[in-house]
PDB file of C-alpha atoms in Angstrom:
ATOM      1  CA  MET B 631     -43.774 -43.646 -29.920  1.00  0.00           C
ATOM      2  CA  ASN B 632     -46.654 -41.305 -29.280  1.00  0.00           C
ATOM      3  CA  THR B 633     -47.446 -38.225 -31.399  1.00  0.00           C
ATOM      4  CA  ILE B 634     -45.921 -35.731 -28.934  1.00  0.00           C
ATOM      5  CA  SER B 635     -42.689 -37.710 -28.665  1.00  0.00           C
ATOM      6  CA  ARG B 636     -42.440 -37.927 -32.449  1.00  0.00           C
ATOM      7  CA  ARG B 637     -42.918 -34.145 -32.804  1.00  0.00           C
ATOM      8  CA  VAL B 638     -40.270 -33.410 -30.146  1.00  0.00           C
ATOM      9  CA  ALA B 639     -37.823 -35.865 -31.691  1.00  0.00           C
ATOM     10  CA  GLY B 640     -38.507 -34.454 -35.163  1.00  0.00           C
ATOM     11  CA  ALA B 641     -37.965 -30.886 -33.952  1.00  0.00           C
ATOM     12  CA  ALA B 642     -34.767 -31.875 -32.166  1.00  0.00           C
ATOM     13  CA  LEU B 643     -33.461 -33.619 -35.295  1.00  0.00           C
ATOM     14  CA  ALA B 644     -34.315 -30.599 -37.474  1.00  0.00           C
ATOM     15  CA  ALA B 645     -32.579 -28.266 -35.022  1.00  0.00           C
ATOM     16  CA  ALA B 646     -29.493 -30.489 -34.905  1.00  0.00           C
ATOM     17  CA  LEU B 647     -29.274 -30.548 -38.701  1.00  0.00           C
ATOM     18  CA  ALA B 648     -29.791 -26.758 -38.995  1.00  0.00           C
ATOM     19  CA  VAL B 649     -26.963 -25.839 -36.576  1.00  0.00           C
ATOM     20  CA  PRO B 650     -24.038 -27.139 -38.704  1.00  0.00           C
ATOM     21  CA  ALA B 651     -25.487 -25.398 -41.788  1.00  0.00           C
ATOM     22  CA  ALA B 652     -25.785 -22.101 -39.891  1.00  0.00           C
ATOM     23  CA  VAL B 653     -22.246 -22.455 -38.484  1.00  0.00           C
ATOM     24  CA  ALA B 654     -20.867 -23.250 -41.959  1.00  0.00           C
ATOM     25  CA  ALA B 655     -22.625 -20.197 -43.454  1.00  0.00           C
ATOM     26  CA  THR B 656     -21.246 -17.931 -40.695  1.00  0.00           C
ATOM     27  CA  THR B 657     -17.727 -19.334 -41.082  1.00  0.00           C
ATOM     28  CA  SER B 658     -17.638 -18.927 -44.843  1.00  0.00           C
ATOM     29  CA  ALA B 659     -19.097 -15.409 -44.658  1.00  0.00           C
ATOM     30  CA  SER B 660     -16.538 -14.285 -42.079  1.00  0.00           C
ATOM     31  CA  ALA B 661     -13.688 -15.832 -44.094  1.00  0.00           C
ATOM     32  CA  ALA B 662     -14.615 -13.848 -47.222  1.00  0.00           C
ATOM     33  CA  PRO B 663     -12.119 -11.024 -47.765  1.00  0.00           C
ATOM     34  CA  PHE B 664     -13.277  -7.401 -47.721  1.00  0.00           C
ATOM     35  CA  CYS B 665     -14.511  -6.489 -51.234  1.00  0.00           C
ATOM     36  CA  GLY B 666     -12.822  -9.676 -52.504  1.00  0.00           C
ATOM     37  CA  ILE B 667      -9.398  -8.117 -51.873  1.00  0.00           C
ATOM     38  CA  THR B 668      -6.605 -10.711 -51.522  1.00  0.00           C
ATOM     39  CA  TRP B 669      -3.543  -8.450 -51.861  1.00  0.00           C
ATOM     40  CA  GLY B 670      -1.901  -8.974 -48.469  1.00  0.00           C
ATOM     41  CA  SER B 671       0.366  -6.480 -46.726  1.00  0.00           C
ATOM     42  CA  GLY B 672       3.789  -7.763 -47.750  1.00  0.00           C
ATOM     43  CA  THR B 673       6.335  -5.805 -49.782  1.00  0.00           C
ATOM     44  CA  LYS B 674       5.409  -5.138 -53.415  1.00  0.00           C
ATOM     45  CA  ALA B 675       8.528  -4.604 -55.524  1.00  0.00           C
ATOM     46  CA  THR B 676      10.314  -5.034 -58.813  1.00  0.00           C
ATOM     47  CA  SER B 677      14.037  -5.416 -59.227  1.00  0.00           C
ATOM     48  CA  PRO B 678      15.924  -2.389 -57.855  1.00  0.00           C
ATOM     49  CA  SER B 679      17.911  -2.298 -61.104  1.00  0.00           C
ATOM     50  CA  LEU B 680      14.808  -1.371 -63.129  1.00  0.00           C
ATOM     51  CA  LEU B 681      15.136   2.382 -63.749  1.00  0.00           C
ATOM     52  CA  TRP B 682      12.943   4.833 -65.631  1.00  0.00           C
ATOM     53  CA  ARG B 683      14.650   7.808 -67.276  1.00  0.00           C
ATOM     54  CA  GLY B 684      11.486   9.946 -67.221  1.00  0.00           C
ATOM     55  CA  ARG B 685      10.752  12.068 -64.164  1.00  0.00           C
ATOM     56  CA  VAL B 686       8.082  11.926 -61.470  1.00  0.00           C
ATOM     57  CA  THR B 687       5.860  14.896 -62.327  1.00  0.00           C
ATOM     58  CA  SER B 688       3.067  14.633 -59.731  1.00  0.00           C
ATOM     59  CA  ALA B 689       1.320  12.564 -57.107  1.00  0.00           C
ATOM     60  CA  ARG B 690      -2.443  12.519 -56.745  1.00  0.00           C
ATOM     61  CA  ALA B 691      -4.855  10.572 -54.584  1.00  0.00           C
ATOM     62  CA  GLY B 692      -8.430   9.327 -54.840  1.00  0.00           C
ATOM     63  CA  GLN B 693     -11.000   7.455 -52.800  1.00  0.00           C
ATOM     64  CA  HIS B 694     -12.754   4.318 -54.030  1.00  0.00           C
ATOM     65  CA  ALA B 695     -15.439   2.126 -52.487  1.00  0.00           C
ATOM     66  CA  CYS B 696     -12.976  -0.512 -51.228  1.00  0.00           C
ATOM     67  CA  PHE B 697      -9.615   1.304 -51.105  1.00  0.00           C
ATOM     68  CA  ASP B 698      -7.753   4.623 -51.228  1.00  0.00           C
ATOM     69  CA  ARG B 699      -5.401   5.132 -54.187  1.00  0.00           C
ATOM     70  CA  VAL B 700      -2.316   7.241 -54.822  1.00  0.00           C
ATOM     71  CA  VAL B 701      -0.987   7.641 -58.372  1.00  0.00           C
ATOM     72  CA  PHE B 702       2.508   8.849 -59.256  1.00  0.00           C
ATOM     73  CA  ASP B 703       2.669  10.333 -62.762  1.00  0.00           C
ATOM     74  CA  LEU B 704       5.934  10.077 -64.728  1.00  0.00           C
ATOM     75  CA  ASN B 705       6.695  11.712 -68.037  1.00  0.00           C
ATOM     76  CA  PRO B 706       7.865   9.729 -71.083  1.00  0.00           C
ATOM     77  CA  GLY B 707      11.379   8.346 -70.827  1.00  0.00           C
ATOM     78  CA  GLY B 708      13.235   5.129 -71.393  1.00  0.00           C
ATOM     79  CA  GLY B 709      13.965   1.962 -69.512  1.00  0.00           C
ATOM     80  CA  THR B 710      11.548   0.109 -67.224  1.00  0.00           C
ATOM     81  CA  LEU B 711       9.793   1.651 -64.247  1.00  0.00           C
ATOM     82  CA  GLY B 712      10.649  -0.163 -61.036  1.00  0.00           C
ATOM     83  CA  TYR B 713       9.352   0.417 -57.507  1.00  0.00           C
ATOM     84  CA  ARG B 714       9.372  -0.803 -53.933  1.00  0.00           C
ATOM     85  CA  VAL B 715       6.318  -0.361 -51.683  1.00  0.00           C
ATOM     86  CA  ARG B 716       6.545  -1.674 -48.136  1.00  0.00           C
ATOM     87  CA  TYR B 717       5.335  -1.180 -44.588  1.00  0.00           C
ATOM     88  CA  VAL B 718       8.065   0.211 -42.339  1.00  0.00           C
ATOM     89  CA  SER B 719       8.366   1.066 -38.653  1.00  0.00           C
ATOM     90  CA  ALA B 720       9.742   4.481 -39.649  1.00  0.00           C
ATOM     91  CA  VAL B 721       9.905   6.225 -43.016  1.00  0.00           C
ATOM     92  CA  THR B 722      13.496   7.264 -43.794  1.00  0.00           C
ATOM     93  CA  GLY B 723      14.940   9.964 -46.000  1.00  0.00           C
ATOM     94  CA  PRO B 724      16.772   9.003 -49.198  1.00  0.00           C
ATOM     95  CA  GLY B 725      20.531   9.284 -48.893  1.00  0.00           C
ATOM     96  CA  SER B 726      20.525  10.274 -45.211  1.00  0.00           C
ATOM     97  CA  GLY B 727      18.548   7.380 -43.767  1.00  0.00           C
ATOM     98  CA  LEU B 728      17.178   9.756 -41.131  1.00  0.00           C
ATOM     99  CA  PRO B 729      13.604   9.170 -39.915  1.00  0.00           C
ATOM    100  CA  VAL B 730      10.887  11.346 -41.448  1.00  0.00           C
ATOM    101  CA  PRO B 731       7.708  11.809 -39.364  1.00  0.00           C
ATOM    102  CA  VAL B 732       4.531  10.730 -41.182  1.00  0.00           C
ATOM    103  CA  SER B 733       1.047  10.758 -39.587  1.00  0.00           C
ATOM    104  CA  GLY B 734      -0.847   7.488 -39.340  1.00  0.00           C
ATOM    105  CA  GLY B 735      -1.099   4.242 -37.398  1.00  0.00           C
ATOM    106  CA  ALA B 736       1.091   2.514 -40.004  1.00  0.00           C
ATOM    107  CA  LYS B 737       3.660   3.804 -42.493  1.00  0.00           C
ATOM    108  CA  ILE B 738       4.406   2.808 -46.064  1.00  0.00           C
ATOM    109  CA  GLN B 739       7.685   3.759 -47.747  1.00  0.00           C
ATOM    110  CA  ILE B 740       7.235   4.113 -51.505  1.00  0.00           C
ATOM    111  CA  THR B 741      10.360   4.195 -53.673  1.00  0.00           C
ATOM    112  CA  VAL B 742       9.856   5.080 -57.328  1.00  0.00           C
ATOM    113  CA  ASN B 743      12.874   4.057 -59.441  1.00  0.00           C
ATOM    114  CA  ALA B 744      12.944   7.383 -61.279  1.00  0.00           C
ATOM    115  CA  PRO B 745      14.256  10.861 -60.536  1.00  0.00           C
ATOM    116  CA  SER B 746      12.102  13.846 -59.641  1.00  0.00           C
ATOM    117  CA  THR B 747      12.553  17.581 -59.690  1.00  0.00           C
ATOM    118  CA  LEU B 748       9.577  18.100 -57.372  1.00  0.00           C
ATOM    119  CA  GLY B 749      10.400  19.647 -54.041  1.00  0.00           C
ATOM    120  CA  THR B 750       9.462  18.057 -50.754  1.00  0.00           C
ATOM    121  CA  SER B 751       5.805  18.415 -49.795  1.00  0.00           C
ATOM    122  CA  ALA B 752       3.123  16.974 -47.539  1.00  0.00           C
ATOM    123  CA  THR B 753      -0.589  16.350 -48.073  1.00  0.00           C
ATOM    124  CA  THR B 754      -2.917  15.543 -45.196  1.00  0.00           C
ATOM    125  CA  PHE B 755      -6.089  13.525 -45.902  1.00  0.00           C
ATOM    126  CA  SER B 756      -8.811  14.639 -43.501  1.00  0.00           C
ATOM    127  CA  GLY B 757     -11.839  12.364 -43.315  1.00  0.00           C
ATOM    128  CA  TRP B 758     -10.416   9.631 -45.579  1.00  0.00           C
ATOM    129  CA  ARG B 759     -11.045   6.019 -44.592  1.00  0.00           C
ATOM    130  CA  THR B 760      -7.450   4.800 -44.956  1.00  0.00           C
ATOM    131  CA  PHE B 761      -4.977   7.536 -45.999  1.00  0.00           C
ATOM    132  CA  ARG B 762      -3.704   9.976 -43.375  1.00  0.00           C
ATOM    133  CA  GLN B 763      -0.700  11.763 -44.940  1.00  0.00           C
ATOM    134  CA  LEU B 764       1.517  11.620 -48.038  1.00  0.00           C
ATOM    135  CA  LYS B 765       4.995  13.140 -47.900  1.00  0.00           C
ATOM    136  CA  ASN B 766       7.318  13.630 -50.842  1.00  0.00           C
ATOM    137  CA  ILE B 767      10.605  13.013 -49.070  1.00  0.00           C
ATOM    138  CA  GLY B 768      12.850  13.722 -52.024  1.00  0.00           C
ATOM    139  CA  SER B 769      14.931  12.260 -54.809  1.00  0.00           C
ATOM    140  CA  PHE B 770      18.451  10.862 -54.504  1.00  0.00           C
ATOM    141  CA  GLU B 771      20.603   9.218 -57.179  1.00  0.00           C
ATOM    142  CA  GLY B 772      17.676   8.549 -59.536  1.00  0.00           C
ATOM    143  CA  TYR B 773      15.241   7.191 -56.917  1.00  0.00           C
ATOM    144  CA  THR B 774      12.328   9.178 -55.451  1.00  0.00           C
ATOM    145  CA  ASP B 775      10.866   8.385 -52.030  1.00  0.00           C
ATOM    146  CA  TYR B 776       7.459   9.047 -50.509  1.00  0.00           C
ATOM    147  CA  GLY B 777       6.090   8.289 -47.071  1.00  0.00           C
ATOM    148  CA  LEU B 778       2.428   7.300 -46.882  1.00  0.00           C
ATOM    149  CA  GLY B 779       0.723   7.299 -43.506  1.00  0.00           C
ATOM    150  CA  VAL B 780      -2.323   5.043 -43.279  1.00  0.00           C
ATOM    151  CA  ARG B 781      -4.860   4.198 -40.583  1.00  0.00           C
ATOM    152  CA  ALA B 782      -3.475   0.690 -39.916  1.00  0.00           C
ATOM    153  CA  ARG B 783      -1.499  -2.077 -41.611  1.00  0.00           C
ATOM    154  CA  LEU B 784      -3.934  -3.092 -44.339  1.00  0.00           C
ATOM    155  CA  PRO B 785      -3.756  -4.973 -47.628  1.00  0.00           C
ATOM    156  CA  MET B 786      -2.063  -3.057 -50.448  1.00  0.00           C
ATOM    157  CA  ARG B 787      -1.059  -3.498 -54.057  1.00  0.00           C
ATOM    158  CA  ALA B 788       1.165  -1.679 -56.546  1.00  0.00           C
ATOM    159  CA  PHE B 789       1.277  -1.766 -60.332  1.00  0.00           C
ATOM    160  CA  VAL B 790       2.417   0.272 -63.337  1.00  0.00           C
ATOM    161  CA  ILE B 791       0.203   1.627 -66.118  1.00  0.00           C
ATOM    162  CA  VAL B 792       1.722   2.603 -69.486  1.00  0.00           C
ATOM    163  CA  ASP B 793       0.172   5.795 -70.899  1.00  0.00           C
ATOM    164  CA  ALA B 794      -0.570   6.347 -74.595  1.00  0.00           C
ATOM    165  CA  ASP B 795       2.100   9.104 -74.729  1.00  0.00           C
ATOM    166  CA  GLY B 796       4.805   6.766 -73.383  1.00  0.00           C
ATOM    167  CA  GLY B 797       4.605   8.074 -69.826  1.00  0.00           C
ATOM    168  CA  ARG B 798       4.048   5.826 -66.839  1.00  0.00           C
ATOM    169  CA  ARG B 799       1.865   5.786 -63.731  1.00  0.00           C
ATOM    170  CA  LEU B 800       2.745   3.936 -60.546  1.00  0.00           C
ATOM    171  CA  VAL B 801      -0.491   3.079 -58.737  1.00  0.00           C
ATOM    172  CA  VAL B 802      -0.614   2.161 -55.035  1.00  0.00           C
ATOM    173  CA  ASP B 803      -3.926   1.026 -53.521  1.00  0.00           C
ATOM    174  CA  VAL B 804      -4.488   0.462 -49.804  1.00  0.00           C
ATOM    175  CA  ALA B 805      -7.687  -1.359 -48.771  1.00  0.00           C
ATOM    176  CA  HIS B 806     -10.115   0.077 -46.212  1.00  0.00           C
ATOM    177  CA  ALA B 807     -10.242  -3.234 -44.289  1.00  0.00           C
ATOM    178  CA  TRP B 808      -9.077  -6.869 -44.336  1.00  0.00           C
TER     179      TRP B 808
END
């Protein structure tokens, strides 16, 4: 084999070996979840029989690098705080089951297993990456419902934090992307 043929064959072999490595790097990079988030978009819930005897006192929201967060504050009480957070085709009112309009490409119904004396309200999130609108729909028979409008069906998570004073916080995070 002459020198030119060896160089061409060597270059072709190097190129053939480099292609699978480049494809593997692209595949693994595209398969990596956004910000390492692996929450999924399925329902997040505890048993419906878990009830908190404290009351929902406020709802507040914040923006983070990888997700938007809403926190429901509850005063000290007794029992165990339960919840149900799920994507729905339409948010419905507690007791009535009637649809409640909420802005956003996707809707999340949040049920806090605790009563509230807060009146109905709505907060619109202008310029936020994920959140569009949060509506306090109301409280019925010891359960309080909120409708959260988001940009699209995205990964979410829910968890409870126990405060030093005995109160509770229900935290709901919705990722900015998959």
